[in-house]
Coordinates of C-alpha atoms and ligand atoms in Angstrom, one line a residue:
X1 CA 185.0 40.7 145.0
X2 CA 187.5 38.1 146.3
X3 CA 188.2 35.2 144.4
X4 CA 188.7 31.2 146.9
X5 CA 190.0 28.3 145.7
X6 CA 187.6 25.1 145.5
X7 CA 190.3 23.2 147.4
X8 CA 191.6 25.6 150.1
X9 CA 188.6 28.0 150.6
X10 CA 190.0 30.0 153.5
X11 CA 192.6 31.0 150.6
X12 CA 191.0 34.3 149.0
X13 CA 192.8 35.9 146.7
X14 CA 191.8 39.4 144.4
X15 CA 190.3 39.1 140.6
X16 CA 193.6 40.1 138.9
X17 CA 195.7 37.3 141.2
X18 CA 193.4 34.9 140.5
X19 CA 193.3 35.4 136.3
X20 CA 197.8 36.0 136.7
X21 CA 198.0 32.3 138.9
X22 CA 195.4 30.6 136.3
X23 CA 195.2 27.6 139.3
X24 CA 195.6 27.7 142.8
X25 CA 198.8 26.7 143.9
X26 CA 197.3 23.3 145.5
X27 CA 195.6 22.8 142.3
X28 CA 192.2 23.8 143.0
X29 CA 190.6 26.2 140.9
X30 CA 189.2 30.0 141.8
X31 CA 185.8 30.6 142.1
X32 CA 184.0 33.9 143.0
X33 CA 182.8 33.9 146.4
X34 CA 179.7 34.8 145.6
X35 CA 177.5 35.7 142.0
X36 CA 176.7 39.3 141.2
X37 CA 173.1 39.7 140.8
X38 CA 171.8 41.6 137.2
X39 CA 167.9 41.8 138.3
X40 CA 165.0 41.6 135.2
X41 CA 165.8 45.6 134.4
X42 CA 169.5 45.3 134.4
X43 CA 168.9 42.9 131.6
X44 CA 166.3 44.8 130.0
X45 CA 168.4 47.8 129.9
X46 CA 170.5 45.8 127.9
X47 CA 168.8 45.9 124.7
X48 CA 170.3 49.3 123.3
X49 CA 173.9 48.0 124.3
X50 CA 176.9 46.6 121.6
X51 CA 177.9 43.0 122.2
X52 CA 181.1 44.8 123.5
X53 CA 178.9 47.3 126.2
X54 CA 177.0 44.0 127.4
X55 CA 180.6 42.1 128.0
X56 CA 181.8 44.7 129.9
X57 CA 178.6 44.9 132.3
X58 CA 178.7 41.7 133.0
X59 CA 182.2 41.4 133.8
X60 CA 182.7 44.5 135.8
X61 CA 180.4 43.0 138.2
X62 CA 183.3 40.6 139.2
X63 CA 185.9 42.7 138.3
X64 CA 186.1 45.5 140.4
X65 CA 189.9 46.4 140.2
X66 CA 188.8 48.0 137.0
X67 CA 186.5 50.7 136.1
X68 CA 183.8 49.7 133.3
X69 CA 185.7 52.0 130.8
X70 CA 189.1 49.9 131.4
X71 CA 186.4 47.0 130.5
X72 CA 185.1 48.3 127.7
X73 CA 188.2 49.4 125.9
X74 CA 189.2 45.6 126.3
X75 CA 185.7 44.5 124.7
X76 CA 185.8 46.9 122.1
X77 CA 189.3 45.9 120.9
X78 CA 188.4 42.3 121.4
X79 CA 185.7 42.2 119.6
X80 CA 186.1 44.5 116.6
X81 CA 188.1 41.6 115.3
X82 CA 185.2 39.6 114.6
X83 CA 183.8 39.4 111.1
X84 CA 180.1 39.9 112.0
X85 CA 178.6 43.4 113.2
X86 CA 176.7 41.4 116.3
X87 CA 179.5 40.0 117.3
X88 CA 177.7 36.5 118.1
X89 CA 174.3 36.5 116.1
X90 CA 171.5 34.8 117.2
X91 CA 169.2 32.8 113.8
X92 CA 165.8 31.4 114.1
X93 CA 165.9 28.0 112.3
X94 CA 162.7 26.8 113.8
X95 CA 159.6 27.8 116.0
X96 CA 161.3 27.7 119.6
X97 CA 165.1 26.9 118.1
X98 CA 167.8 29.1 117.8
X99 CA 171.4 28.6 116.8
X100 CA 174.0 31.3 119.1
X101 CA 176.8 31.3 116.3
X102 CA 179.8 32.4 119.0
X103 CA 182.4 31.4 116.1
X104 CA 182.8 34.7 114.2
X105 CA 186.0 35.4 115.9
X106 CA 189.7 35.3 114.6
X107 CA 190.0 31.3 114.7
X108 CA 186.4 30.4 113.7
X109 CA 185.5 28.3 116.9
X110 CA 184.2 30.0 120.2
X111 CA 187.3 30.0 122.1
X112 CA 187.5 33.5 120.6
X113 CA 184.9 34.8 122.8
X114 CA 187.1 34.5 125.2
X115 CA 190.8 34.4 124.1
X116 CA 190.6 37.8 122.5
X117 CA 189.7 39.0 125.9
X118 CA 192.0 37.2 128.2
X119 CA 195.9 38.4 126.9
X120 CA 194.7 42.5 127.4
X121 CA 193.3 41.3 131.0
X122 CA 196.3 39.4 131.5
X123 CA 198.6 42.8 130.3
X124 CA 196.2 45.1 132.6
X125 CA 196.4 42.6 135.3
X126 CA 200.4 43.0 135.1
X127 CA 200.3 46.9 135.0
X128 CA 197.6 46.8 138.1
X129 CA 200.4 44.5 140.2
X130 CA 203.5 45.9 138.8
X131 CA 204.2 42.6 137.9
X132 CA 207.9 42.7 136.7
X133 CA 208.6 39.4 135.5
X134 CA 207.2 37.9 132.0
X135 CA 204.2 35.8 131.8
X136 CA 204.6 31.9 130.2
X137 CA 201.4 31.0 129.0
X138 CA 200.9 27.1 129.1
X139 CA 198.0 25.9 127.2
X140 CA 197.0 22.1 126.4
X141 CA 194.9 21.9 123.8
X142 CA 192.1 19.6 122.5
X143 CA 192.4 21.3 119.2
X144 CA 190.4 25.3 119.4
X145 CA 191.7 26.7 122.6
X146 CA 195.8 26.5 121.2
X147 CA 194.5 28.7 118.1
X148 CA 192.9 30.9 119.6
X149 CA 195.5 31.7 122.7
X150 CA 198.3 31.7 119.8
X151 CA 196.3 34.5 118.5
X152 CA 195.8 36.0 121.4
X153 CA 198.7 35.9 123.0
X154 CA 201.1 36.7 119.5
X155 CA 203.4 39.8 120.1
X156 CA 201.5 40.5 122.9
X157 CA 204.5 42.5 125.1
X158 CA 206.0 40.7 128.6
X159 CA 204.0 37.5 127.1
X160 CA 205.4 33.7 126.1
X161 CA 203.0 30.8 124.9
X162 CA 203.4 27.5 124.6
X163 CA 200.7 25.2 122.9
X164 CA 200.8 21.4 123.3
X165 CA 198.1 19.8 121.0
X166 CA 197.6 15.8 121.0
X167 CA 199.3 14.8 118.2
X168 CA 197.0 12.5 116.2
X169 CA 193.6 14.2 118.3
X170 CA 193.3 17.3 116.2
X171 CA 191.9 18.0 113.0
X172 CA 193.8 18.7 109.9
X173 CA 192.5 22.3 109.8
X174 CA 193.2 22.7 113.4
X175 CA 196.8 21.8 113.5
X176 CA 197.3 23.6 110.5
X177 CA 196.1 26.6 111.9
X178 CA 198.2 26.1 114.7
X179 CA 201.8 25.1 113.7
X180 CA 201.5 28.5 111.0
X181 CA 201.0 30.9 113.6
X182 CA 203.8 33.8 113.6
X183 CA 205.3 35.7 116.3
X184 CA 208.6 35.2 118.1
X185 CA 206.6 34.9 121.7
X186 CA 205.1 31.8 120.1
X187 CA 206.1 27.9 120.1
X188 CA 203.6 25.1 119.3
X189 CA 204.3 21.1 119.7
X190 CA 202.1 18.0 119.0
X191 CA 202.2 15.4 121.8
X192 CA 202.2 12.0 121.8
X193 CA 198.7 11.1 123.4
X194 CA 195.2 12.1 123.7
X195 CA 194.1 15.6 125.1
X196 CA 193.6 14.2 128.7
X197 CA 197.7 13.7 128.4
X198 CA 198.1 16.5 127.3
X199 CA 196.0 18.4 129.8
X200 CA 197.5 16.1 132.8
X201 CA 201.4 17.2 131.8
X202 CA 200.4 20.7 131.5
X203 CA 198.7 20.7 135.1
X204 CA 201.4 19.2 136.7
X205 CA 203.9 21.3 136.1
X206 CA 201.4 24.1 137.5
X207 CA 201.8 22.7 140.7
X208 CA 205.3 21.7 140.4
X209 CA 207.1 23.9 143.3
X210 CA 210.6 23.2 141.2
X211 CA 209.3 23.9 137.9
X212 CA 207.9 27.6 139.6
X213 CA 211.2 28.1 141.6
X214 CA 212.8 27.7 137.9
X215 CA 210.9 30.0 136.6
X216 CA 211.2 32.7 138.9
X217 CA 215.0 32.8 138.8
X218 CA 214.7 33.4 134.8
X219 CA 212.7 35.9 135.2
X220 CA 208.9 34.1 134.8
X221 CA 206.0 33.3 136.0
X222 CA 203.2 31.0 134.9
X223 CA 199.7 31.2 133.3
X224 CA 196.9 29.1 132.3
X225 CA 195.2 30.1 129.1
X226 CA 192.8 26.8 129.7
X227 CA 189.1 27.4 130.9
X228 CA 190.4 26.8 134.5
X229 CA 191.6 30.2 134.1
X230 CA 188.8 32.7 135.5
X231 CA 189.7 34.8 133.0
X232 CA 189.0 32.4 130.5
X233 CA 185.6 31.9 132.1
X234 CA 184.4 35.4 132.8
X235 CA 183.9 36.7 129.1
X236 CA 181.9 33.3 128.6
X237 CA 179.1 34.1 131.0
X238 CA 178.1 37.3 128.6
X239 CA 176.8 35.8 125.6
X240 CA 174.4 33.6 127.9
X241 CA 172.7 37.1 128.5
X242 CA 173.7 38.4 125.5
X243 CA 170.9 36.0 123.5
X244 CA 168.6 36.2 126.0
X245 CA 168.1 40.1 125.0
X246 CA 168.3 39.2 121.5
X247 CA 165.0 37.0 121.8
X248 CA 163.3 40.0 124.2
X249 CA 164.3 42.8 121.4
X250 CA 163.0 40.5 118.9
X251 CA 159.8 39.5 120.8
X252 CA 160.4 36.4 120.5
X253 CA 160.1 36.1 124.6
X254 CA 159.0 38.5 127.1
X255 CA 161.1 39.4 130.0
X256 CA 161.4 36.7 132.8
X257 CA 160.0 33.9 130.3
X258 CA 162.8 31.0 130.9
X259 CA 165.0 29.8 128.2
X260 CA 167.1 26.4 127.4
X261 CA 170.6 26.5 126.6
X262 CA 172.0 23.8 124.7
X263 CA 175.8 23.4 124.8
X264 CA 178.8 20.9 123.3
X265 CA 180.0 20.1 126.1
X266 CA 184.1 19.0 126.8
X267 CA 186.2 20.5 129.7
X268 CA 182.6 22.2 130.5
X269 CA 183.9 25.5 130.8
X270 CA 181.3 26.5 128.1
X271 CA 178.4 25.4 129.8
X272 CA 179.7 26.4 133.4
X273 CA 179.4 29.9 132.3
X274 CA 175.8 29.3 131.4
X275 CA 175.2 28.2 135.0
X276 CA 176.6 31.2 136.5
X277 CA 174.6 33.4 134.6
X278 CA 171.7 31.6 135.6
X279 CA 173.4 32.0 139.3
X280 CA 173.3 36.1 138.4
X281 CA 169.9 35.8 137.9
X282 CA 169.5 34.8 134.1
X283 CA 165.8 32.8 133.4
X284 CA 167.3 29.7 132.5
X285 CA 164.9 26.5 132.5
X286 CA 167.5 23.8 131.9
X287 CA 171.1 23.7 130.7
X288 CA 171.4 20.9 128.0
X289 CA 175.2 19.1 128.4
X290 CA 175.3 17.6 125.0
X291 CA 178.7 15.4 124.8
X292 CA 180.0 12.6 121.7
X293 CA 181.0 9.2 122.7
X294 CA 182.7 10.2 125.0
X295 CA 179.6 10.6 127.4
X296 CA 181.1 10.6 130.8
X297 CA 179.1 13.7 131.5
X298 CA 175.7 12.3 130.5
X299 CA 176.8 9.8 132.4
X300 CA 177.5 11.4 135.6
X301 CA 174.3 13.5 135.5
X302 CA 171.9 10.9 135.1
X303 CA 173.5 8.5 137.7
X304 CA 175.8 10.5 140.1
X305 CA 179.2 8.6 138.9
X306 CA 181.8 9.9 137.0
X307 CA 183.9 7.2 135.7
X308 CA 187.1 8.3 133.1
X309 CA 187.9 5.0 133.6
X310 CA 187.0 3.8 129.9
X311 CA 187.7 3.8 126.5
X312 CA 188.7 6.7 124.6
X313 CA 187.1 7.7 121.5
X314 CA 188.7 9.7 118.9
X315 CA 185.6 11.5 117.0
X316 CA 184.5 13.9 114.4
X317 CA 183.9 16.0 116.9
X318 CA 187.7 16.1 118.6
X319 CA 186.8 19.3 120.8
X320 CA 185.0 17.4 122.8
X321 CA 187.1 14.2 123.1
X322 CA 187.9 14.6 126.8
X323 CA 187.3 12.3 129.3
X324 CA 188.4 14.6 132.4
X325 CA 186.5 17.5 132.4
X326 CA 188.5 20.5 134.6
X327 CA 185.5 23.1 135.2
X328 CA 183.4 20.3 136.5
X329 CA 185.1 20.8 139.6
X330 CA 183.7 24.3 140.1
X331 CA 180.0 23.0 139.7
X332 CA 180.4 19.7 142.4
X333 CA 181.7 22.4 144.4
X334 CA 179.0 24.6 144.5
X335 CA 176.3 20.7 144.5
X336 CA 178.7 20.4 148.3
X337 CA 177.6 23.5 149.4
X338 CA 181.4 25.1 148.5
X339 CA 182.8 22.4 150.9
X340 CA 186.8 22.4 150.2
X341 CA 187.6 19.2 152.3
X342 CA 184.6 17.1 150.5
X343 CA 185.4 18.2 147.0
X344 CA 189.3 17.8 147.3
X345 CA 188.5 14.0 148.8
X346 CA 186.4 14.1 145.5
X347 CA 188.7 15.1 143.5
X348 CA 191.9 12.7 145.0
X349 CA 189.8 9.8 144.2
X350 CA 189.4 10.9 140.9
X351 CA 193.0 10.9 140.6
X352 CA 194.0 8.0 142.1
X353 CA 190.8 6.1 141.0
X354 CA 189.4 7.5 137.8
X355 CA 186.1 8.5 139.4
X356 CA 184.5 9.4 142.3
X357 CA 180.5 9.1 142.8
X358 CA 177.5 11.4 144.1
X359 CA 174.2 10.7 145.2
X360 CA 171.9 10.5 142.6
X361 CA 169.3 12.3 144.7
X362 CA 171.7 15.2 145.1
X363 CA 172.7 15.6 141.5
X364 CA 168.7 15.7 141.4
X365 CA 168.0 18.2 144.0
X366 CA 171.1 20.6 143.5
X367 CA 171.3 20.0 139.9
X368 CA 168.4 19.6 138.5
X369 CA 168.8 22.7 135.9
X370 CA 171.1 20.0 133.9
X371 CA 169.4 17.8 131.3
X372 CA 172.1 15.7 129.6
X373 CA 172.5 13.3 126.9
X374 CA 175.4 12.2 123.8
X375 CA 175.0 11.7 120.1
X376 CA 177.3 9.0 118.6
X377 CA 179.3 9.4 115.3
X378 CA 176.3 8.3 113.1
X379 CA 173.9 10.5 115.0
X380 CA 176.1 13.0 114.6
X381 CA 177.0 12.9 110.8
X382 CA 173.1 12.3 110.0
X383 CA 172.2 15.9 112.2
X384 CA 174.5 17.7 109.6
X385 CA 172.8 16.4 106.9
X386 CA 169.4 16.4 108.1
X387 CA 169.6 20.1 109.8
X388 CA 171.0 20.9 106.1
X389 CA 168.1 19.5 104.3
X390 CA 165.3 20.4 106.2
X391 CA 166.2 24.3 107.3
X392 CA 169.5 25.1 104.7
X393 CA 171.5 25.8 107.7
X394 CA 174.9 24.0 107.7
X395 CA 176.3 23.0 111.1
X396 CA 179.7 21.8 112.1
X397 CA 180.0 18.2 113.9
X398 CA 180.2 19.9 117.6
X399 CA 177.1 22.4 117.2
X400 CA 175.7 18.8 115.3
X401 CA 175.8 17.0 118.6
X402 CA 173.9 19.9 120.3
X403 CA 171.5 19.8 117.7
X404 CA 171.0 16.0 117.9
X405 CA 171.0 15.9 122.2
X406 CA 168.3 18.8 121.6
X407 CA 165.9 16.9 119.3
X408 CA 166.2 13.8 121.5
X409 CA 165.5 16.3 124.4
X410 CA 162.5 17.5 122.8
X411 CA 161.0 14.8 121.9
X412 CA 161.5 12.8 125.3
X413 CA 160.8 15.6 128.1
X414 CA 157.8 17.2 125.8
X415 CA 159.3 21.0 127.3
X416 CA 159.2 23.5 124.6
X417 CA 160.3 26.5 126.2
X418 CA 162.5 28.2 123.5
X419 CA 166.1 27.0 123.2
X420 CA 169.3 28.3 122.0
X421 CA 171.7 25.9 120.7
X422 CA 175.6 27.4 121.2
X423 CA 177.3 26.7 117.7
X424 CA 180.7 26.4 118.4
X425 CA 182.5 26.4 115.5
X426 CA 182.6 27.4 111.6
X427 CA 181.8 24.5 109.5
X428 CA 184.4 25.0 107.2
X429 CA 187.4 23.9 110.2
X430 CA 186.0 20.6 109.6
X431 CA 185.1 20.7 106.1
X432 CA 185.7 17.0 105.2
X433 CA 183.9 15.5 108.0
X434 CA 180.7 18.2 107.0
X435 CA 181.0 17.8 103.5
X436 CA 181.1 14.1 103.6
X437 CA 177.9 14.6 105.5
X438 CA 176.2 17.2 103.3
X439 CA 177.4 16.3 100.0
X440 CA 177.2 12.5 100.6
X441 CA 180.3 11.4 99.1
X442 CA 184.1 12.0 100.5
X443 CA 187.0 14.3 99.4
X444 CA 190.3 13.3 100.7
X445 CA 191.5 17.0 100.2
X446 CA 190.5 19.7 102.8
X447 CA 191.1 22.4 100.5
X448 CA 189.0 20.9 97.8
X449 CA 186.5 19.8 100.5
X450 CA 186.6 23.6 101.7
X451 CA 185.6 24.7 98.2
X452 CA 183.0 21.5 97.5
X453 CA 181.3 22.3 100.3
X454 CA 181.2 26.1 100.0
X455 CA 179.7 25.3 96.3
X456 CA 176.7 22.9 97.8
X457 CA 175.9 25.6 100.7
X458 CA 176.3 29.0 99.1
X459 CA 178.3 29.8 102.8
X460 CA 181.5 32.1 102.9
X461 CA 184.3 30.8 103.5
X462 CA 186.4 32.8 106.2
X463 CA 189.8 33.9 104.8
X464 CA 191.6 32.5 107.5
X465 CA 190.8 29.5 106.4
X466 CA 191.5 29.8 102.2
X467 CA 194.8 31.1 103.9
X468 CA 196.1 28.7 105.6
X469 CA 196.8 26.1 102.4
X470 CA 200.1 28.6 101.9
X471 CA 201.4 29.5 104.8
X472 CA 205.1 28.2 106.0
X473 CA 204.3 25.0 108.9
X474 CA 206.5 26.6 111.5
X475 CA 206.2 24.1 113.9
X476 CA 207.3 20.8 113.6
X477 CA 208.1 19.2 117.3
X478 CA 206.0 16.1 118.5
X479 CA 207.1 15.4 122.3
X480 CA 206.6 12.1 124.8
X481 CA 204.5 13.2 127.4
X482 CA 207.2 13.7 130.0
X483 CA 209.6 15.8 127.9
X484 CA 206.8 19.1 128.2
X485 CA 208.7 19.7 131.3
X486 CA 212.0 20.1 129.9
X487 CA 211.3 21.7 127.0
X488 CA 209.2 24.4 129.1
X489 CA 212.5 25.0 131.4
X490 CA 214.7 25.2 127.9
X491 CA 212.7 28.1 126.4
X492 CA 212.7 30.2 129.7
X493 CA 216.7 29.7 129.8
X494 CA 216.5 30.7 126.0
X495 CA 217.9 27.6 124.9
Ligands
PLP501 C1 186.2 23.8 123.2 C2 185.1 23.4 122.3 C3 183.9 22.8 122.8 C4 183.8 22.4 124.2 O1 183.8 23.5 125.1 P1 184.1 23.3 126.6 O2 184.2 24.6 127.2 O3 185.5 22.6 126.7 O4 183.1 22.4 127.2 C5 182.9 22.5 121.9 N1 183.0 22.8 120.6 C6 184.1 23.4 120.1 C7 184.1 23.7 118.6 C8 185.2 23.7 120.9 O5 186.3 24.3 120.4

């Protein structure tokens, strides 16, 4: 399996290149040039495996540099740090609704999926090509993804990780998990701007020739740890076939029957894997995009335009704040028929511009698997309390936009195949915002809102999380935007 870029598609490069580059060197992304196919009895067959055994299926269908076993051993390390025996467990909450909890993991949000996977593939990946130099992992951060790659990555051998988080864009529980993280491979620094800033520095020095040339003379090259890594991708695509056994071993579905998948949706790498998996030959009836105030998604499915040229909205919800959504590029490449030249014209506009526009009636015809709507902040906050009241499940204020784009989905398109809404993250990360909601009345103190909360709901509250109120801050740097650069090229010269 060869991997092409969506901007230079005559450029074809092997699985392990592609997850060791991150991004094409023109700044496209890889894509696999062409989707594995798991028939009806593949996923059958299925049912008797671990969480781990399923992973490594589905990824050794793209992966075949390495041997299943390889995969598995990567799995089964990966996911034996997670605190629940089924890895991600499925729960029934109403006739035809499911919740996919995928935040069991070491940092409680579902980045882990993928983020406990990606370092050993990135350390195999580096034995496979004898790679001698040391790996700088670059991640920008929206708040979940820096956690999870500083966990990953920690003390992991020939590896250095830098995380650049928006400064004022995170939550308090986020940041705090972030700028305690140990390990001497590690360095974390708040930004000042929104994640898009973030995301746009850390891109450009991808495709900066000097910053690589740099690099390479101390002994370095770079990585993404951002969902426009493959790599990052890959383990994602699992759990979409994952549940759908879970329903056929519980008989809730029979096998073929076609299943929603609702998903929070911000650099849509989360929902991109669902449409792969439906590309391998998953039953999927529609993929849900559900995104906050910051709809440019909904926007762009249900008119053909995608326009980042608005307002940002800090939310509740601050995983999602992003206005530029990378993996999006893989999917218009796939609605142009994989056609490098139109999608990079696409994709200059966007960045001269701020947008670029479709015809609707393609978006229709090519795309017409994606339903998509937004919840706002009220919407949002009145989904955590009402999905608390009415089925005594607590949800945190991503998986709460899911839940309140699938109700309004319900209700509007009448189609009641079964659904599975992806939580994303433990409610405790953002136990103000969900206590305020459940408990109706504020607490200015996370801790306290942390034990408040765990008091009203009866949930457990993960240890990493009681923790964190004692740990040493480590990291105390906040950055302009244009000083990323330097400070990169300073910690490769060990200065
Ligand atoms: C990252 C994240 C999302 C959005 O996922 P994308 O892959 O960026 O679309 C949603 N919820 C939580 C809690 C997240 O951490």
């Amino acid at each position: 399996m060869k991997y092409i870029s969506t901007r230079n598609a005559a450029h074809a490069v092997t699985g392990s290149e592609a997850i060791l580059m991150g991004i094409s060197p023109e700044g496209g992304l890889f894509v696999p040039e062409s989707f594995p196919q798991l028939s009806l009895s593949d996923i059958e067959s299925m049912g008797e495996m671990t969480y781990a055994e399923r992973s490594a299926t589905v990824m050794s269908r793209y992966l075949d540099e390495f041997s299943f076993e390889e995969l598995l051993e990567i799995a089964n390390r990966a996911y034996s740090r997670f605190d629940d025996e089924d890895t991600c467990p499925l729960t029934k909450i109403d006739e035809g609704m499911y919740v996919l909890e995928l935040w069991h993991g070491p940092t409680y949000a579902f980045k882990d999926l993928a983020l406990t996977v990606l370092p050993q593939l990135i350390s195999a990946c580096r034995t496979k090509r004898g790679e001698k130099d040391k790996t700088l992992v670059l991640v920008a951060t929206s708040g979940d993804t820096g956690k999870a790659a500083l966990e990953g990555f920690k003390d992991v051998p020939g590896t250095e990780i830098m995380v650049f988080y928006p400064d004022e864009g995170v939550a308090y529980m986020q940041k705090l998990q972030m700028i305690t993280t140990g390990g001497d491979n590690t360095y974390v620094a708040g930004i000042k701007g929104n994640f898009d800033d973030a995301q746009t520095a850390v891109k450009s020095i991808f495709t900066d020739d000097s910053v690589r040339a740099s690099l390479r003379e101390a002994g370095y090259v770079m990585s993404s740890a951002n969902s426009i890594n493959w790599g990052r991708l890959l383990p994602q695509i699992a759990y979409y076939f994952s549940s759908y056994v879970d329903l056929l071993t519980s008989g809730e579905i029979t096998l073929g029957d076609k299943i929603n998948f609702v998903v929070p949706t911000g650099n849509f790498g989360d929902i991109l894997a669902g449409y792969y998996a439906m590309r391998m030959g998953l039953p999927v009836g529609k993929l849900v995009c559900a995104s906050n105030i910051n709809n440019v998604l909904t926007d762009f499915f249900n008119s053909g335009e995608y326009d980042a040229t608005r307002e940002f909205h800090k939310t509740i919800s601050p995983s999602m704040d992003i206005l530029i959504s990378s993996n999006l590029e893989r999917l218009i490449f796939e609605l142009c028929d994989r056609d490098d030249k139109a999608l990079s014209a696409m994709m200059a506009s966007l960045k001269k511009d701020g947008k670029y526009t479709v015809p609707l009636s393609l978006v229709r015809s090519k795309l017409g698997m994606f339903a998509a709507g937004y919840a706002d902040e009220d919407e949002t906050m009145e989904t955590i309390y009402n999905t608390f009241d009415e089925y005594g499940y607590v949800v945190d204020p991503h998986t709460a936009v899911a839940v309140a784009v699938y109700n309004d989905y319900y209700m509007t398109s009448g189609d009641t195949a079964p659904s599975v809404i992806l939580s994303t993250a433990s409610p405790y990360k953002f136990a103000q915002d969900v206590y305020e909601a459940v408990g109706e009345s504020q607490e200015s103190d996370p801790f306290k809102a942390v034990k408040k909360l765990h008091f009203l709901s009866g949930m457990e509250v993960p240890e990493g999380i009681d923790k964190l109120e004692t740990l040493e801050k480590r990291f105390t740097d906040v950055l302009p935007r244009d000083k990323i650069k330097q400070k990169v090229l300073a910690r490769v010269k060990g200065e």
